[in-house]
Amino acid sequence: MKELPLLRKTLHAVIKNYKHHPDDQYRPVWHLSPIVGLLNDPNGFIQFQGQYHLFYQWNPLAADHSNKFWGHWTSSDLVNWSNESVALLPSEDFDQDGCFSGSAVDDQGQLVLVYTGNVMLGDGKDLEHRTAWQCIARQQSDGTFEKKAVIGQLDGYTGHIRDPKVWKHNDLWYMVLAAQAPKKQGKVLLFKSTDLEAWTLVGEIAGSELNDMGLFGYMWECPDLFHLDGHDVLISCPQGIEPEGRRYLNLHQAGYLLGTLDYETGHYPHSKFFQLDYGHEFYAPQTTLAEDGRRLIVGWMGVPDQDEFSQPTLKHGWIHIMTAPRELSIKQGQIYQSPVKELEALRVNHQHVKGIANSLPTFDSSSAEIIIHSQDDYEVTISNTLWIQRSAEGITLKRQSLSLDETEVRYWDGDVEKLQILIDRSSVEIFINDGLGVMTSRYFPKHELLLELSGDAVLDVNYWELKAASLI
Ligand code: FRU
């Protein structure tokens, strides 16, 4: 056997037998986290021959953004996940500075990854001096992936070209790709192909200074286009958007447009840009169509360059987690997200209480789910580190800053009737009114792991502890 396959097998055996440090108190028990190093975007999310695959941007060599590999998990139920051997390593000239984000497709029974090969030019110190290849990697019978570069530098764009998302429509392959026009305008390009190798550019479908968007960011990372409930949805992550009142408070955005795509011309008239999440950490989400027809989404619970390296998990050599898998639907012209129903399998020790918030018991908040119905004002305090306030304006979410002696605030505006809150050691995912609004945040409690309810409102509360998933 050659050295590389043996090394992959060795690494896999080490990953499988790795035990987390008992003091690793912020390590989630049912969310995906990297065993070591840095995790960012979800990649290659697909249900292939019955099994879910989720790949991810992974730097196993350091808890920073320096080396990007594709890590790989599989699952039969979206709850319990297994570590597979690392899928892509930056080993070729065309991906020497990172196997960047991308997607996965089923090509007549073969799993094919489509990703960006990042190549820095010059001495690599000037981050703007770069080029990119779009590459495919076909899975071989031994499980490894054979790579090939299929699209090079595009005329008329800078070297910031990345994150191919591919799908099939009417027997042709289509790809959306993030690119940057020379005046630093973020654009989403549409390509088509018969064989995943020869690609033809259809055109720019959306972006800054297109379709009435005005100036809207210097890069639209991680585009994803799919049809749902009568709309062609384009998800993307625009960078360079200034805060506007209570909106766009994260450093980079994740949001969507609803429209109708003309696949022939690339013409895509669309709605305004909606935020997908209103919490502190949500970025680079990716969707897939499950075999039962559900449109599922997973996001990165992090934002690039947003106080990342103040996170205390660095002490244990790792950083960042994925969100829970969620199901998407569209009602009254807006996306709803709800945690996939499979996660209910983690619920144990149910409690149902009703009464004035101030009089209700406290709950353990280490790994839990709580559903609250009320139309009055109340507050949920989690471990004295994160505060969820329901008022007539909507939700105010505050958390203790990681680096400063202050709180950081995010908002969701609207009439709140129901909150479903999922907690896992150092994360919350708050689904408002059955997922019309979502707020996703990390927090790092130093206090007792308690959830407290306060206020004069009468609440109807369902609470469960969530048991640990199998994540091996
Ligand atoms: C988004 C992103 C992508 C890129 C990847 C590199 O977080 O910047 O655009 O492909 O991360 O890790």
XYZ file of C-alpha atoms and ligand atoms in Angstrom:
484
model
C 0.000 0.000 0.000
C 1.189 3.489 -0.809
C 2.105 5.923 1.958
C -0.774 8.397 1.440
C -3.659 5.903 1.758
C -1.924 4.464 4.827
C -1.569 7.891 6.386
C -5.243 8.630 5.726
C -6.193 5.388 7.452
C -3.919 6.186 10.361
C -5.431 9.642 10.746
C -8.919 8.162 10.619
C -8.073 5.658 13.371
C -6.656 8.466 15.511
C -9.750 10.663 14.936
C -12.098 7.811 15.842
C -10.338 7.084 19.109
C -9.767 10.651 20.174
C -11.237 11.496 23.591
C -12.105 15.070 24.468
C -10.508 16.562 27.558
C -12.869 16.345 30.564
C -12.403 20.093 31.233
C -13.505 20.951 27.682
C -16.702 22.458 29.130
C -17.811 24.321 26.007
C -17.589 21.278 23.732
C -21.124 20.638 22.404
C -22.735 17.259 23.066
C -25.070 17.137 20.063
C -23.692 19.754 17.628
C -20.786 19.007 15.312
C -17.408 20.417 16.311
C -13.882 19.732 15.005
C -11.917 17.283 17.140
C -8.964 19.654 16.812
C -8.225 22.886 14.940
C -10.632 25.264 13.226
C -13.930 24.501 11.521
C -15.703 26.934 9.253
C -18.165 26.483 6.378
C -20.316 23.402 5.879
C -19.445 21.904 2.483
C -20.794 19.130 0.254
C -24.018 18.609 2.224
C -25.863 15.747 0.491
C -27.962 12.682 1.136
C -26.247 10.130 -1.075
C -27.581 6.587 -1.377
C -29.568 7.053 1.823
C -26.724 8.395 3.907
C -26.176 12.034 4.841
C -22.709 13.438 4.185
C -21.547 16.712 5.615
C -18.084 17.932 4.714
C -16.571 21.020 6.304
C -13.801 23.556 5.999
C -11.239 22.245 8.429
C -7.804 23.382 9.508
C -6.575 20.405 11.540
C -3.089 21.910 11.874
C -3.974 25.023 13.882
C -7.009 26.814 15.291
C -6.708 29.545 12.639
C -7.612 30.033 8.953
C -4.235 29.048 7.515
C -4.740 25.574 5.950
C -8.057 24.444 4.559
C -8.880 20.761 4.180
C -12.295 19.129 3.766
C -13.241 17.140 6.851
C -16.062 14.632 6.449
C -18.908 13.306 8.615
C -21.680 10.857 7.764
C -25.020 10.152 9.417
C -28.100 8.047 8.807
C -30.404 10.273 10.880
C -29.002 13.857 11.045
C -28.498 13.371 14.814
C -25.698 10.849 15.293
C -22.601 11.447 13.163
C -19.398 9.520 12.380
C -16.055 11.002 11.505
C -14.805 9.787 8.140
C -11.272 10.142 6.875
C -10.292 13.606 5.689
C -11.710 14.035 2.138
C -9.602 16.753 0.479
C -6.122 18.029 1.293
C -4.414 20.950 -0.469
C -1.973 18.750 -2.359
C -2.024 19.976 -5.971
C -0.717 23.097 -7.700
C -4.312 24.142 -8.351
C -5.377 23.966 -4.665
C -2.039 24.509 -2.941
C -3.300 27.239 -0.602
C -6.504 25.587 0.443
C -9.363 23.355 -0.654
C -11.992 26.044 -0.204
C -15.759 25.692 0.034
C -18.021 23.881 -2.385
C -20.770 21.327 -2.781
C -21.488 17.677 -3.650
C -23.604 16.009 -6.306
C -24.641 12.489 -7.240
C -23.415 11.906 -10.824
C -25.101 8.652 -11.846
C -24.217 6.921 -8.613
C -20.820 8.561 -8.122
C -20.292 11.112 -5.350
C -18.588 14.175 -6.837
C -17.306 17.129 -4.819
C -17.055 20.525 -6.499
C -14.751 22.937 -4.676
C -12.408 25.900 -5.031
C -8.664 25.503 -5.227
C -7.195 28.617 -3.646
C -3.817 29.763 -5.009
C -1.954 32.721 -3.519
C 0.358 34.609 -5.901
C 3.723 36.199 -5.132
C 4.979 35.605 -1.612
C 1.419 34.941 -0.390
C 1.450 37.914 1.981
C -0.854 40.140 -0.083
C -4.273 38.522 0.373
C -5.605 40.314 -2.720
C -2.927 38.766 -4.941
C -4.501 35.422 -5.612
C -6.249 33.265 -8.171
C -8.645 30.362 -7.947
C -9.514 27.157 -9.737
C -12.905 25.511 -9.583
C -12.271 21.801 -9.220
C -14.134 18.533 -9.129
C -13.175 15.482 -7.055
C -14.762 12.160 -7.962
C -15.034 9.510 -5.278
C -13.160 6.293 -6.075
C -14.049 2.766 -4.996
C -11.652 3.004 -2.006
C -13.499 6.118 -0.773
C -10.773 8.601 -1.750
C -11.379 11.506 -4.143
C -9.621 12.095 -7.470
C -9.245 15.789 -8.226
C -9.301 17.802 -11.445
C -9.315 21.565 -12.051
C -12.126 22.506 -14.454
C -12.481 26.332 -14.413
C -9.528 28.745 -14.190
C -9.235 32.493 -13.643
C -12.158 34.322 -15.276
C -11.556 37.372 -17.465
C -13.187 40.492 -16.089
C -13.038 39.442 -12.413
C -10.458 39.639 -9.628
C -8.918 36.497 -8.116
C -11.751 36.310 -5.556
C -13.785 33.578 -7.267
C -15.033 30.711 -5.131
C -17.629 28.494 -3.480
C -19.290 26.568 -6.350
C -22.744 25.180 -5.552
C -23.936 22.718 -8.191
C -27.360 21.185 -8.865
C -29.189 19.497 -11.730
C -32.059 21.146 -13.562
C -33.753 19.666 -16.659
C -30.833 17.259 -17.293
C -28.137 19.947 -17.192
C -25.748 20.794 -14.371
C -25.860 24.359 -13.098
C -23.420 26.130 -10.793
C -23.615 29.367 -8.856
C -20.230 30.858 -8.067
C -19.126 33.875 -6.021
C -16.974 36.370 -7.955
C -15.718 39.915 -7.632
C -15.890 42.519 -10.395
C -12.780 44.760 -10.696
C -14.355 47.677 -8.811
C -14.772 45.361 -5.811
C -18.412 44.503 -6.433
C -19.656 41.107 -5.239
C -21.470 39.081 -7.928
C -23.066 35.659 -8.250
C -22.346 33.925 -11.573
C -24.379 31.138 -13.184
C -22.657 28.427 -15.256
C -24.003 25.347 -17.026
C -22.478 22.027 -18.073
C -23.391 18.624 -19.460
C -20.574 16.727 -17.732
C -19.359 18.726 -14.674
C -16.098 19.413 -16.582
C -16.780 21.822 -19.450
C -18.655 24.820 -18.067
C -20.282 27.717 -19.969
C -20.933 31.044 -18.273
C -24.626 32.001 -18.528
C -24.167 35.359 -16.778
C -24.277 37.371 -13.580
C -27.569 36.642 -11.858
C -27.335 38.878 -8.777
C -24.939 41.022 -6.821
C -23.899 44.512 -5.913
C -25.174 47.030 -8.499
C -27.402 44.440 -10.163
C -31.225 44.186 -10.165
C -31.824 47.325 -8.067
C -29.520 46.218 -5.242
C -27.386 49.374 -5.437
C -23.959 49.096 -3.833
C -24.234 45.932 -1.770
C -20.891 44.486 -0.770
C -17.505 43.598 -2.215
C -18.009 39.816 -2.183
C -21.073 37.537 -2.008
C -19.577 34.366 -0.554
C -21.117 30.888 -0.544
C -24.071 31.316 -2.922
C -26.717 28.579 -2.997
C -29.663 28.495 -5.405
C -32.669 26.178 -5.126
C -36.393 25.991 -5.803
C -38.698 25.979 -2.775
C -42.442 26.491 -2.425
C -42.764 28.303 -5.757
C -39.649 30.495 -5.484
C -36.073 30.313 -6.738
C -34.173 31.160 -3.583
C -30.660 32.583 -3.721
C -28.795 32.423 -0.424
C -25.494 34.284 -0.190
C -23.157 35.956 2.288
C -22.460 39.553 1.301
C -19.387 41.147 2.838
C -18.931 44.886 3.266
C -22.470 45.856 4.333
C -22.645 48.599 6.976
C -25.021 48.234 9.959
C -28.431 49.881 9.357
C -30.200 50.537 12.645
C -31.042 47.128 14.125
C -30.061 45.219 10.961
C -26.749 43.896 9.644
C -25.049 44.036 13.029
C -22.646 41.158 12.314
C -19.427 41.879 10.454
C -20.592 39.799 7.471
C -24.145 38.848 6.503
C -26.000 35.682 5.553
C -29.298 36.205 3.772
C -31.523 35.409 0.831
C -33.425 36.720 -2.143
C -36.633 35.235 -3.545
C -37.208 35.370 -7.300
C -37.626 33.473 -10.536
C -34.550 32.393 -12.461
C -34.553 32.251 -16.251
C -32.065 29.417 -16.770
C -31.536 30.403 -20.440
C -30.571 34.026 -19.922
C -29.592 34.140 -16.251
C -32.158 36.879 -15.719
C -33.225 36.754 -12.043
C -35.693 39.419 -10.906
C -35.845 39.130 -7.133
C -37.074 40.466 -3.799
C -35.145 42.615 -1.359
C -32.402 40.974 0.724
C -33.639 39.272 3.918
C -31.345 38.274 6.777
C -31.446 34.519 7.408
C -30.498 34.806 11.061
C -30.501 37.631 13.604
C -28.085 36.230 16.206
C -24.381 36.852 16.728
C -22.964 33.908 14.774
C -24.369 32.480 11.566
C -22.557 32.347 8.232
C -21.895 30.372 5.035
C -24.951 28.101 5.264
C -25.476 25.341 2.739
C -28.661 23.509 1.786
C -29.435 20.143 0.308
C -32.529 18.357 -0.947
C -33.164 15.265 1.187
C -34.511 12.123 -0.458
C -37.907 12.735 1.204
C -38.148 16.169 -0.482
C -37.200 18.362 2.494
C -34.855 21.300 1.874
C -32.327 21.127 4.718
C -29.823 23.741 5.791
C -26.733 23.748 8.022
C -24.727 26.880 8.820
C -21.408 27.738 10.386
C -21.898 29.117 13.917
C -19.177 31.672 13.383
C -18.489 34.808 11.341
C -15.084 35.364 9.734
C -12.945 37.952 11.565
C -15.682 38.699 14.130
C -13.871 38.360 17.457
C -13.186 34.709 16.586
C -9.970 34.336 18.470
C -11.307 35.442 21.832
C -13.253 32.184 22.101
C -12.133 30.203 25.142
C -12.243 26.795 23.396
C -8.858 27.745 21.909
C -7.395 26.598 25.207
C -8.402 23.069 24.190
C -7.050 23.454 20.657
C -10.305 23.868 18.733
C -12.757 26.533 17.627
C -16.281 26.824 16.117
C -19.252 24.517 15.630
C -21.993 23.844 13.070
C -25.628 24.796 13.641
C -28.279 22.150 14.108
C -29.655 20.885 10.788
C -32.849 22.767 9.985
C -35.712 22.377 7.535
C -36.700 25.309 5.315
C -40.110 26.365 4.055
C -41.538 29.583 2.643
C -44.730 31.177 3.926
C -46.074 34.627 3.025
C -42.920 35.499 1.121
C -40.441 34.663 3.899
C -38.231 31.725 4.771
C -39.052 29.766 7.912
C -36.426 27.515 9.526
C -37.162 24.827 12.065
C -34.895 22.240 13.660
C -35.232 18.900 11.836
C -37.791 16.646 13.505
C -35.161 13.918 13.997
C -33.651 16.026 16.817
C -36.701 15.256 18.969
C -35.045 11.869 19.580
C -32.662 13.684 21.959
C -35.463 14.912 24.253
C -35.555 13.405 27.773
C -37.085 14.345 31.158
C -39.979 16.431 29.896
C -41.480 19.075 32.198
C -44.580 21.144 31.459
C -45.246 24.179 33.656
C -47.597 27.142 33.420
C -47.681 30.330 35.446
C -46.230 33.764 36.015
C -42.601 33.816 34.795
C -41.264 35.066 38.156
C -42.823 32.089 39.939
C -41.588 29.318 37.634
C -38.717 26.983 38.554
C -35.229 27.271 37.120
C -33.984 24.662 34.665
C -30.651 23.053 33.896
C -29.232 24.795 30.826
C -26.310 22.643 29.830
C -28.058 20.831 26.967
C -31.762 21.569 26.705
C -34.774 22.590 24.674
C -37.473 24.939 25.915
C -40.653 26.038 24.161
C -42.414 29.087 25.573
C -45.836 30.383 24.569
C -46.798 33.862 25.717
C -47.886 37.161 24.223
C -46.587 39.283 27.086
C -43.136 40.501 28.071
C -40.673 38.248 29.854
C -36.975 37.481 30.009
C -34.947 34.280 29.741
C -31.534 34.377 31.407
C -29.072 31.659 30.542
C -26.218 31.161 32.988
C -25.959 34.890 33.615
C -24.164 35.206 30.282
C -26.940 35.465 27.706
C -30.305 37.243 27.974
C -33.368 36.870 25.728
C -35.916 39.647 26.253
C -39.389 39.469 24.757
C -41.070 42.871 24.387
C -43.686 44.502 22.183
C -40.943 45.334 19.625
C -39.711 41.750 19.357
C -36.669 39.980 20.772
C -33.560 41.607 22.198
C -30.717 39.133 22.547
C -27.757 40.197 24.672
C -24.633 38.320 25.476
C -21.520 39.037 27.419
C -18.759 40.145 25.015
C -15.792 37.795 24.776
C -13.161 40.482 24.648
C -14.698 43.598 26.256
C -16.503 44.377 29.469
C -19.832 44.978 27.742
C -22.817 43.200 26.292
C -23.383 42.710 22.569
C -26.972 43.126 21.397
C -28.936 41.709 18.474
C -32.597 42.237 17.565
C -35.504 40.558 15.861
C -38.464 42.836 15.197
C -42.005 41.479 15.206
C -44.818 40.160 17.335
C -43.496 37.175 19.319
C -45.957 34.423 20.250
C -43.677 31.430 20.587
C -40.009 30.788 21.283
C -38.266 27.461 20.791
C -34.757 27.596 22.241
C -32.134 24.901 21.710
C -29.105 24.981 23.993
C -25.907 22.960 23.788
C -23.224 23.957 26.321
C -22.022 27.105 24.539
C -24.656 27.805 21.871
C -28.272 28.879 21.565
C -30.546 28.664 18.558
C -33.759 30.603 19.051
C -36.659 29.885 16.678
C -39.275 32.642 16.850
C -42.897 31.949 15.843
C -42.096 28.512 14.388
C -38.978 29.703 12.603
C -40.032 32.978 10.958
C -37.081 34.480 12.818
C -33.967 32.696 14.010
C -31.207 33.931 16.307
C -28.064 31.814 16.582
C -25.280 32.681 19.018
C -22.350 31.257 20.922
C -21.851 32.135 24.586
C -19.371 30.909 27.146
C -20.830 30.716 30.646
C -18.608 30.995 33.678
C -21.586 30.698 36.036
C -23.851 27.840 37.049
C -25.640 26.326 34.040
C -29.131 27.578 34.850
C -32.006 28.886 32.790
C -34.159 31.430 34.648
C -37.459 32.977 33.607
C -38.531 36.392 34.861
C -41.306 38.938 34.409
C -45.025 39.192 35.150
C -46.199 37.454 31.982
C -48.035 34.154 32.199
C -46.003 31.533 30.344
C -46.765 28.068 29.089
C -43.449 26.212 29.134
C -42.328 22.851 27.814
C -38.802 21.847 28.778
C -36.629 18.868 27.943
C -33.043 17.990 28.642
C -31.318 16.983 25.418
C -29.155 13.900 25.753
C -25.825 13.632 23.997
C -25.798 12.423 20.394
C -23.286 9.861 19.227
C -20.494 11.909 17.591
C -17.568 9.607 16.964
C -16.518 31.650 3.894
C -15.194 31.410 3.169
C -15.429 30.973 1.739
C -14.162 30.231 1.436
C -13.875 29.557 2.753
C -12.427 29.368 3.073
O -16.367 31.575 5.284
O -14.395 32.579 3.199
O -15.704 32.003 0.832
O -14.329 29.297 0.413
O -14.472 30.354 3.748
O -12.284 28.631 4.243
